[in-house]
XYZ file of N, CA, C and O in Angstrom:
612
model
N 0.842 -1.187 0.000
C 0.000 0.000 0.000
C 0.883 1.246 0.000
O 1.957 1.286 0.600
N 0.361 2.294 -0.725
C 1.378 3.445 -0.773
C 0.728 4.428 -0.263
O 1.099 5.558 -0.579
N -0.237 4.296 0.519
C -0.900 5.369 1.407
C -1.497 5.017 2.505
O -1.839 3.907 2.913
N -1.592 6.046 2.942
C -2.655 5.410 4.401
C -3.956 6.538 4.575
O -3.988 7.623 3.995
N -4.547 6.247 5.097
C -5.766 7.425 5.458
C -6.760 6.608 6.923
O -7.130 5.446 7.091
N -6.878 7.534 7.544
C -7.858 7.095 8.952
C -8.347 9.122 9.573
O -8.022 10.299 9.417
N -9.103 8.404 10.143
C -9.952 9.440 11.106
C -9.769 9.441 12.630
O -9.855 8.429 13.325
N -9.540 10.526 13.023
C -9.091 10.967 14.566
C -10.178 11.549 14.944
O -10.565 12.441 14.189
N -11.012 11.268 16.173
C -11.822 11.997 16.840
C -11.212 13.016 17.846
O -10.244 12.548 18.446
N -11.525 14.235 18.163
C -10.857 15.181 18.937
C -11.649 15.503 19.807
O -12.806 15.817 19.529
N -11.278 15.492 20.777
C -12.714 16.176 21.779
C -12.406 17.294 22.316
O -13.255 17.791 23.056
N -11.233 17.952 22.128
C -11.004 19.264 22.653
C -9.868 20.286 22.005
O -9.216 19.699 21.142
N -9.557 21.351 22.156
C -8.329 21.891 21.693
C -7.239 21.041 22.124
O -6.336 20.672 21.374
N -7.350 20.710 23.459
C -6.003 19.837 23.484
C -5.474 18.686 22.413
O -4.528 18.479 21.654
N -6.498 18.180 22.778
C -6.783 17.149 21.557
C -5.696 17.189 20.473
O -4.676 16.513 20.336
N -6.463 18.637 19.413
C -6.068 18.506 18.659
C -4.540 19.220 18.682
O -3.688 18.944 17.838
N -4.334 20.146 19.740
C -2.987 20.368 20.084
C -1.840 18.917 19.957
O -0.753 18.965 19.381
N -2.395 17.735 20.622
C -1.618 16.468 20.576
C -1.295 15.954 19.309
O -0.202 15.400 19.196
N -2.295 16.060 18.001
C -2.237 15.933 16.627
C -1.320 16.508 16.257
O -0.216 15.979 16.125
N -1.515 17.447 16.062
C -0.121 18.677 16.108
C 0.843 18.386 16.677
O 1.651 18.566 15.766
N 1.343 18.107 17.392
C 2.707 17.229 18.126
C 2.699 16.219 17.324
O 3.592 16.254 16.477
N 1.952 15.264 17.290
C 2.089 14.033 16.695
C 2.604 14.366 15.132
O 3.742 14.075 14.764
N 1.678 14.975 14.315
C 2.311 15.729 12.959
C 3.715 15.932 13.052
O 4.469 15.251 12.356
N 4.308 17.114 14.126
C 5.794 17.585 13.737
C 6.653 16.307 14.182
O 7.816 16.283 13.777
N 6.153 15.129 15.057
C 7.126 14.186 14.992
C 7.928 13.586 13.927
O 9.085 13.165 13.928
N 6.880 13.661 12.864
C 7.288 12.798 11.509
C 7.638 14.052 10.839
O 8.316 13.861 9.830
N 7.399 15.180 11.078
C 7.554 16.282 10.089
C 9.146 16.616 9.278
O 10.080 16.711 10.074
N 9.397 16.741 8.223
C 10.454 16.821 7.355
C 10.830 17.795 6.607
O 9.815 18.196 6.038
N 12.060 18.631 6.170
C 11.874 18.978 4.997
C 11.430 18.477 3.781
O 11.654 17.338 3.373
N 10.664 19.524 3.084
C 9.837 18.849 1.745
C 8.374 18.444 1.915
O 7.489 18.126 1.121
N 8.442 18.566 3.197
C 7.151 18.165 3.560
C 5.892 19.365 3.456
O 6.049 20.506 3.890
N 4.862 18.973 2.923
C 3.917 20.011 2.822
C 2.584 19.333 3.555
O 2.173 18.200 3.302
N 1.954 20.311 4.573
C 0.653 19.521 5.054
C -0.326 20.379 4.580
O 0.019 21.560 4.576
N -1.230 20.186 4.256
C -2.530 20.416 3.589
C -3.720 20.697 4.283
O -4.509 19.860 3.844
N -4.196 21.255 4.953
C -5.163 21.422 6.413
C -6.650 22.200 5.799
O -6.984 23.382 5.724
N -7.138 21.271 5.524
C -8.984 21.999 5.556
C -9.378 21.922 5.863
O -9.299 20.782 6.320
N -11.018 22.919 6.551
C -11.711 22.537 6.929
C -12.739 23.981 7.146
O -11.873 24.856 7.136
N -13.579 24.440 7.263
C -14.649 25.736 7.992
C -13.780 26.470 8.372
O -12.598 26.128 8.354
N -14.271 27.861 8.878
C -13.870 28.459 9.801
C -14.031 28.092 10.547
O -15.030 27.382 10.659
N -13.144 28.309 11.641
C -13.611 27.615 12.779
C -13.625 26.217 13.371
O -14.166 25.778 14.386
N -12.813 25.603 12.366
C -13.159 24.544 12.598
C -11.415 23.748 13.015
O -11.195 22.658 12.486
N -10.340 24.341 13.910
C -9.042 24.429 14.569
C -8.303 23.683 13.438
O -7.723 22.602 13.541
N -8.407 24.323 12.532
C -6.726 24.847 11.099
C -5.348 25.348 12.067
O -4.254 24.799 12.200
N -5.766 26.328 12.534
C -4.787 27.328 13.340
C -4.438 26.848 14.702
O -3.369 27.109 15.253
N -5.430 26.104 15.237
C -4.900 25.537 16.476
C -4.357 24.736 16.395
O -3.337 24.793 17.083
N -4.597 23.016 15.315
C -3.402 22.702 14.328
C -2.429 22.897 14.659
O -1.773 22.393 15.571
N -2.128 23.943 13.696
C -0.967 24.493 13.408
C 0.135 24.724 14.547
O 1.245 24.210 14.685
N -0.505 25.611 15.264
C 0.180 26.143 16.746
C 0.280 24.676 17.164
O 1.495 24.731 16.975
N 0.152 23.794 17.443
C 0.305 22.684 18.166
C 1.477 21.948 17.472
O 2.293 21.270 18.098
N 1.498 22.131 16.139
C 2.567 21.732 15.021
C 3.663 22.294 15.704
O 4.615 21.564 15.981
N 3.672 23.859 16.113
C 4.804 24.637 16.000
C 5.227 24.412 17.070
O 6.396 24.024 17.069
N 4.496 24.541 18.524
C 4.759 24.202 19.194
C 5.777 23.314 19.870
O 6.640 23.590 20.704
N 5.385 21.959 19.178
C 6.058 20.796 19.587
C 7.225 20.776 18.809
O 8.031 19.876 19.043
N 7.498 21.677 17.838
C 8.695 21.599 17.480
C 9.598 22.921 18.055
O 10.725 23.069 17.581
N 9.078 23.936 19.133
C 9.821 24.561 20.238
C 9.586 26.283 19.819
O 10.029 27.279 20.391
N 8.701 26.169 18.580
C 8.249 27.664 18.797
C 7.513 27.943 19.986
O 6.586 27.300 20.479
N 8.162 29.194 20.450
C 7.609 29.930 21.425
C 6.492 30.778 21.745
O 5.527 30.781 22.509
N 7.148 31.687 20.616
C 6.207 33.053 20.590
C 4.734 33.142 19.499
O 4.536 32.551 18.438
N 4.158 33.780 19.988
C 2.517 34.252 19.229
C 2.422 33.125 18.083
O 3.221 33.286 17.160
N 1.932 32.485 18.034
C 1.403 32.265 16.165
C 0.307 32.428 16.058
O -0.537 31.639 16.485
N 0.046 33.549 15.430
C -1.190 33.981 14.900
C -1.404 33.574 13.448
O -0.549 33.243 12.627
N -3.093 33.694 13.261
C -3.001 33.181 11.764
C -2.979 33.816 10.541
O -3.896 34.596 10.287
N -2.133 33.633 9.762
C -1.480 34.075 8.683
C -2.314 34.991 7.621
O -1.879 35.623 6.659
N -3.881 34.841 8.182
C -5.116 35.443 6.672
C -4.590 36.610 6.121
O -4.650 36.764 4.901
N -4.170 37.311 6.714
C -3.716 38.964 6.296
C -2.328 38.892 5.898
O -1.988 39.296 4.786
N -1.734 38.544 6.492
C -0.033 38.369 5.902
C 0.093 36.982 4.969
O 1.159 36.924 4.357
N -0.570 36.161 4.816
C -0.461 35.335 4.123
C 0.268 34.036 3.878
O 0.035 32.973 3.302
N 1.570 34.760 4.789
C 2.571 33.462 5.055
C 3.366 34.231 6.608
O 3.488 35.377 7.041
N 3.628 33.337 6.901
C 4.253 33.079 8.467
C 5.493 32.457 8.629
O 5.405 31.257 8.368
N 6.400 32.740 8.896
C 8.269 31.663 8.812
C 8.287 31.656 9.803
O 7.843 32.601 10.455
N 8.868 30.463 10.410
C 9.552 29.950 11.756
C 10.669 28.624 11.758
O 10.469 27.417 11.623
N 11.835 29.354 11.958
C 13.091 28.955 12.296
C 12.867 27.606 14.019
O 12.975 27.797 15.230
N 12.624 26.695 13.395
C 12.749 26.116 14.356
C 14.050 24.825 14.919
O 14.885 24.554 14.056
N 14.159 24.255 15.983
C 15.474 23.830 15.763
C 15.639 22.460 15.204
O 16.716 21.872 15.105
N 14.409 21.980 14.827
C 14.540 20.490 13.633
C 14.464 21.312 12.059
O 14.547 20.582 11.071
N 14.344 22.474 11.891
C 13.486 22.578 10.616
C 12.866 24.004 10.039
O 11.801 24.436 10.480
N 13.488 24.575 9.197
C 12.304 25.973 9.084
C 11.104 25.221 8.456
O 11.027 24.307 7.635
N 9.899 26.185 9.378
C 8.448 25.823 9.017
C 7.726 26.832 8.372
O 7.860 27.910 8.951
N 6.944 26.878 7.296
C 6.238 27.907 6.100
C 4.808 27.713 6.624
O 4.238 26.636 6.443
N 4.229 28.703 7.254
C 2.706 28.812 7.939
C 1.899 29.402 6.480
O 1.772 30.613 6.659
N 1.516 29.156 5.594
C 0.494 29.056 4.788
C -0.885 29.430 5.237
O -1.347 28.897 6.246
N -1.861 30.681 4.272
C -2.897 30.840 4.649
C -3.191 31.173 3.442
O -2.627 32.118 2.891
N -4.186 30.389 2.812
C -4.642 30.813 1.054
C -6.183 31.632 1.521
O -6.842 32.069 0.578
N -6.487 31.742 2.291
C -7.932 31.875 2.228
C -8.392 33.277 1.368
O -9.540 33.440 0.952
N -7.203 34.326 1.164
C -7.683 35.494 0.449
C -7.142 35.478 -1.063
O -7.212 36.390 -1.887
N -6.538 34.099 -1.219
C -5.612 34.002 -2.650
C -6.763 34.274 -3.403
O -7.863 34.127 -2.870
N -6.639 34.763 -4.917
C -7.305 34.695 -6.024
C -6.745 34.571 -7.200
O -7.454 34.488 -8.203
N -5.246 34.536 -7.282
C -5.008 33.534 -8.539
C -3.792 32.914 -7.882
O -3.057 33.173 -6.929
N -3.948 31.633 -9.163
C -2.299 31.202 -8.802
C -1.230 31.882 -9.462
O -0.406 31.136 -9.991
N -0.953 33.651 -9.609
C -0.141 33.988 -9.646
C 0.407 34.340 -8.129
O 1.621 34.538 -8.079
N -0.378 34.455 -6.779
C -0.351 34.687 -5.841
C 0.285 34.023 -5.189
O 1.001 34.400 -4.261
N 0.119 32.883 -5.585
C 0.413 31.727 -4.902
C 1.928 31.324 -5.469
O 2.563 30.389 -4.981
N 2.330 31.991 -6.353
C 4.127 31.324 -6.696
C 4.583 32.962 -6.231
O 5.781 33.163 -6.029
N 3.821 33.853 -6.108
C 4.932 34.793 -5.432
C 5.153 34.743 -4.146
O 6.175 35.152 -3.595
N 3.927 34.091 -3.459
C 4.077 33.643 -1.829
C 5.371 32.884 -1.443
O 5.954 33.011 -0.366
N 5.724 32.116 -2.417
C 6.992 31.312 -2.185
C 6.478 29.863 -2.123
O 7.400 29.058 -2.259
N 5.641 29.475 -2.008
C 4.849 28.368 -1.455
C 5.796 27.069 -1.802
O 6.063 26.276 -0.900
N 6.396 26.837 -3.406
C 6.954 26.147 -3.805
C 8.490 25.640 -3.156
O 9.011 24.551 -2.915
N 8.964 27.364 -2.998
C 10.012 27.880 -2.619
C 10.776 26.948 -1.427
O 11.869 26.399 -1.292
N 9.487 27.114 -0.621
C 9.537 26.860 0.785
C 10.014 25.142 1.052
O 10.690 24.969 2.066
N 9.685 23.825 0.163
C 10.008 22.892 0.339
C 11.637 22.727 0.063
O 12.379 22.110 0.828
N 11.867 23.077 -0.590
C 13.401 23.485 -0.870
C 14.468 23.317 0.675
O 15.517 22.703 0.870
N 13.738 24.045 1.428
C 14.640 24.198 3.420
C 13.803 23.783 4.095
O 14.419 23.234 5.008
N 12.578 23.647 4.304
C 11.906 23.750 5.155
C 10.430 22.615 4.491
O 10.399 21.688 3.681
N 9.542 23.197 5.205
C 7.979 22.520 5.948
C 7.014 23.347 5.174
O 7.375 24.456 4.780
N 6.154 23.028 4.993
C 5.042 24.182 4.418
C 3.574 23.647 5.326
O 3.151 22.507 5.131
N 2.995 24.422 6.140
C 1.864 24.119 6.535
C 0.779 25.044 5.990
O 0.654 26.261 6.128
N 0.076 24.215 5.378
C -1.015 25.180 3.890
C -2.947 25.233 4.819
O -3.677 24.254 4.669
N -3.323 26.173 5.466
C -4.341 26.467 5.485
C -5.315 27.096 4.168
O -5.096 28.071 3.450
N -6.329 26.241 4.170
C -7.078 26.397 2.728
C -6.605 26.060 1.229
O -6.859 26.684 0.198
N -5.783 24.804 1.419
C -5.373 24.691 0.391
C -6.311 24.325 -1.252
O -5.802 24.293 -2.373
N -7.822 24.083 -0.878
C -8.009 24.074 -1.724
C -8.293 25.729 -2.826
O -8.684 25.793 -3.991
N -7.977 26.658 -2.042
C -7.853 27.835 -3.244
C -6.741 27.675 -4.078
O -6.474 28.762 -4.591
N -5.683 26.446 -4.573
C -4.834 26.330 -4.968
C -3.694 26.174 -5.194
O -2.884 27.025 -5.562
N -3.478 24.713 -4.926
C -1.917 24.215 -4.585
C -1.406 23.884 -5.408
O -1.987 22.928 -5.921
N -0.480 24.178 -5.928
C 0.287 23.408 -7.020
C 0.894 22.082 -6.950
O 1.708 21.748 -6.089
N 0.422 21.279 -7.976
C 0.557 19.903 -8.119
C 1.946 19.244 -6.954
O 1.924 18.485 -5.985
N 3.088 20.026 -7.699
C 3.638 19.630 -6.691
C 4.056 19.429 -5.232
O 4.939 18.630 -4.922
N 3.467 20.094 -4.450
C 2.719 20.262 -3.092
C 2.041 18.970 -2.840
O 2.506 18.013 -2.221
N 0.593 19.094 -3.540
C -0.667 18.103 -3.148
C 0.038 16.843 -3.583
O -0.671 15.891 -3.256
N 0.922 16.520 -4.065
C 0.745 14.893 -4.740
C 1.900 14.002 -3.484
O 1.738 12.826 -3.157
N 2.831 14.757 -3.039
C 3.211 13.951 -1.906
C 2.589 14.138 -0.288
O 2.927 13.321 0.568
N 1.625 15.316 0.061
C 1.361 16.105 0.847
C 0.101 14.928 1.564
O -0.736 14.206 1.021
N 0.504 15.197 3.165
C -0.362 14.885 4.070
C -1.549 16.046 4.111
O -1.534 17.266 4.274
N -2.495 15.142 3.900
C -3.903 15.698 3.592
C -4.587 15.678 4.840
O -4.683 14.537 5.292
N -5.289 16.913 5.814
C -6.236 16.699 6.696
C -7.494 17.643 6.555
O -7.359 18.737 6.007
N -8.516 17.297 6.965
C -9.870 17.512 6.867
C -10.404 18.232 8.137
O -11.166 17.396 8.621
N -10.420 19.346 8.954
C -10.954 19.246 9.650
C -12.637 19.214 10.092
O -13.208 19.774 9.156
N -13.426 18.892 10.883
C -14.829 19.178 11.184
C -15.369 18.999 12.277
O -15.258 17.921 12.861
N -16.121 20.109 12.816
C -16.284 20.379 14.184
C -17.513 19.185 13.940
O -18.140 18.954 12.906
N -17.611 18.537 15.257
C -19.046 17.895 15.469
C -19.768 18.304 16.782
O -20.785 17.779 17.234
N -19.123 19.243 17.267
C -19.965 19.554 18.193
C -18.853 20.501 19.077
O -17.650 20.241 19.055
N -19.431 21.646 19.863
C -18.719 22.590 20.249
C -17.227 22.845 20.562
O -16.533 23.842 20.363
N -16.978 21.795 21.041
C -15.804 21.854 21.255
C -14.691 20.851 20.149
O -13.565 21.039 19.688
N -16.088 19.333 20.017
C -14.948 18.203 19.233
C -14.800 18.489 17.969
O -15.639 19.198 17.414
N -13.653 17.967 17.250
C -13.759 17.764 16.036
C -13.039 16.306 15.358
O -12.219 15.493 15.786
N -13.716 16.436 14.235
C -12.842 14.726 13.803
C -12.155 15.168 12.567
O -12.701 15.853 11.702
N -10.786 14.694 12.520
C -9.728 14.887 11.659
C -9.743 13.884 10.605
O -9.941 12.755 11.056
N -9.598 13.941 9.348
C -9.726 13.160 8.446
C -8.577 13.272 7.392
O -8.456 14.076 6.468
N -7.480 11.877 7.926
C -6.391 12.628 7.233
C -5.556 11.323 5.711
O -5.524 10.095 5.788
N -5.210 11.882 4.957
C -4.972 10.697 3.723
C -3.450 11.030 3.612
O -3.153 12.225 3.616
N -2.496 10.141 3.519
C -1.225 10.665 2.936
C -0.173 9.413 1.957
O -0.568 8.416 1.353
N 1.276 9.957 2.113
C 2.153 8.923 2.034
C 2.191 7.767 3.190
O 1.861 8.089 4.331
N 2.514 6.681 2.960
C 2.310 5.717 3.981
C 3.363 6.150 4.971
O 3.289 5.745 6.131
N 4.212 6.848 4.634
C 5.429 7.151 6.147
C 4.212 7.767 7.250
O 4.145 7.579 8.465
N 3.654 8.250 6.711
C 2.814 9.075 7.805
C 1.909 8.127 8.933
O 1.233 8.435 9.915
N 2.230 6.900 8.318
C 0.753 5.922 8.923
C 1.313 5.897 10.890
O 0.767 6.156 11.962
N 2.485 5.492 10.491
C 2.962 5.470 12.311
C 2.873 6.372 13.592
O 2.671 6.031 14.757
N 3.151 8.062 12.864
C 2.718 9.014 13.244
C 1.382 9.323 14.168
O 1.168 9.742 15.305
N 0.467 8.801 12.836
C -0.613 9.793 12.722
C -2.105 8.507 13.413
O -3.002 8.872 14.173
N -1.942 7.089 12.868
C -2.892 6.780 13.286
C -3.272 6.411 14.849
O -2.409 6.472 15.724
N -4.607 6.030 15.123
C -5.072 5.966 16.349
C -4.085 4.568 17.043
O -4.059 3.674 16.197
N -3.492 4.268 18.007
C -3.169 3.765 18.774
C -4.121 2.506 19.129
O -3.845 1.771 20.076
């Protein structure tokens, strides 16, 4: 099998804070993660939990207005991705997006406004969706390296 895919139930921010740890364990250069889901529906908390566990400190706020986010971390520079205001894919190759696998990590909020092929075709795919106030269930497809990481225990 050359992929894996399963579903994580979350029942809280922590929760999905632990996902996020679990993610930057396996996390690599070249690596691009792919994160959809609502507003609202913890993309960004994700993320911060990503960054986190790999020893960022300070603020991570989310990227909608600035668009991209860098963090020097000490496994890895990480590329905080936020497409949600993109409107073409000329936007999207001046962001660097491509750029970014080259040294580092790319973590892509809203990627479906447009990822370039090469991104999505090795890229850990997650889904997020709230089911209820606080939970959400993660729905994630990737390369099979990811299976050890990521699935339920």
């Amino acid at each position: 099998m050359t992929g894996f895919e399963t579903v994580v139930n979350l029942k809280d921010e922590a929760a999905t804070a632990a996902l996020g740890a679990r993610i930057a364990s396996a996390l690599k250069p070249g690596d691009a993660v792919l994160i959809s889901g609502e507003l609202g529906a913890g993309k960004t908390t994700l993320v911060r939990g990503i960054l986190r566990a790999l020893g960022v400190e300070d603020h991570v706020p989310s990227p909608t207005f600035t668009l991209v986010q860098a963090y020097e971390t000490p496994a890895l520079p990480v590329f905080h991705f936020d497409l949600y205001r993109i409107e073409s894919d000329r936007e999207i190759l001046e962001l660097g997006l491509e750029d970014s696998l080259n040294t580092g990590a790319a973590l892509v909020e809203w990627p479906e406004r447009g990822v370039p092929a090469r991104l999505s075709s090795g890229a850990l795919r997650l889904t997020l969706t709230a089911t209820g106030e606080t939970t959400r269930e993660a729905r994630m497809t990737g390369p099979s390296r990811w299976r050890k990481a990521l699935e339920p225990a």
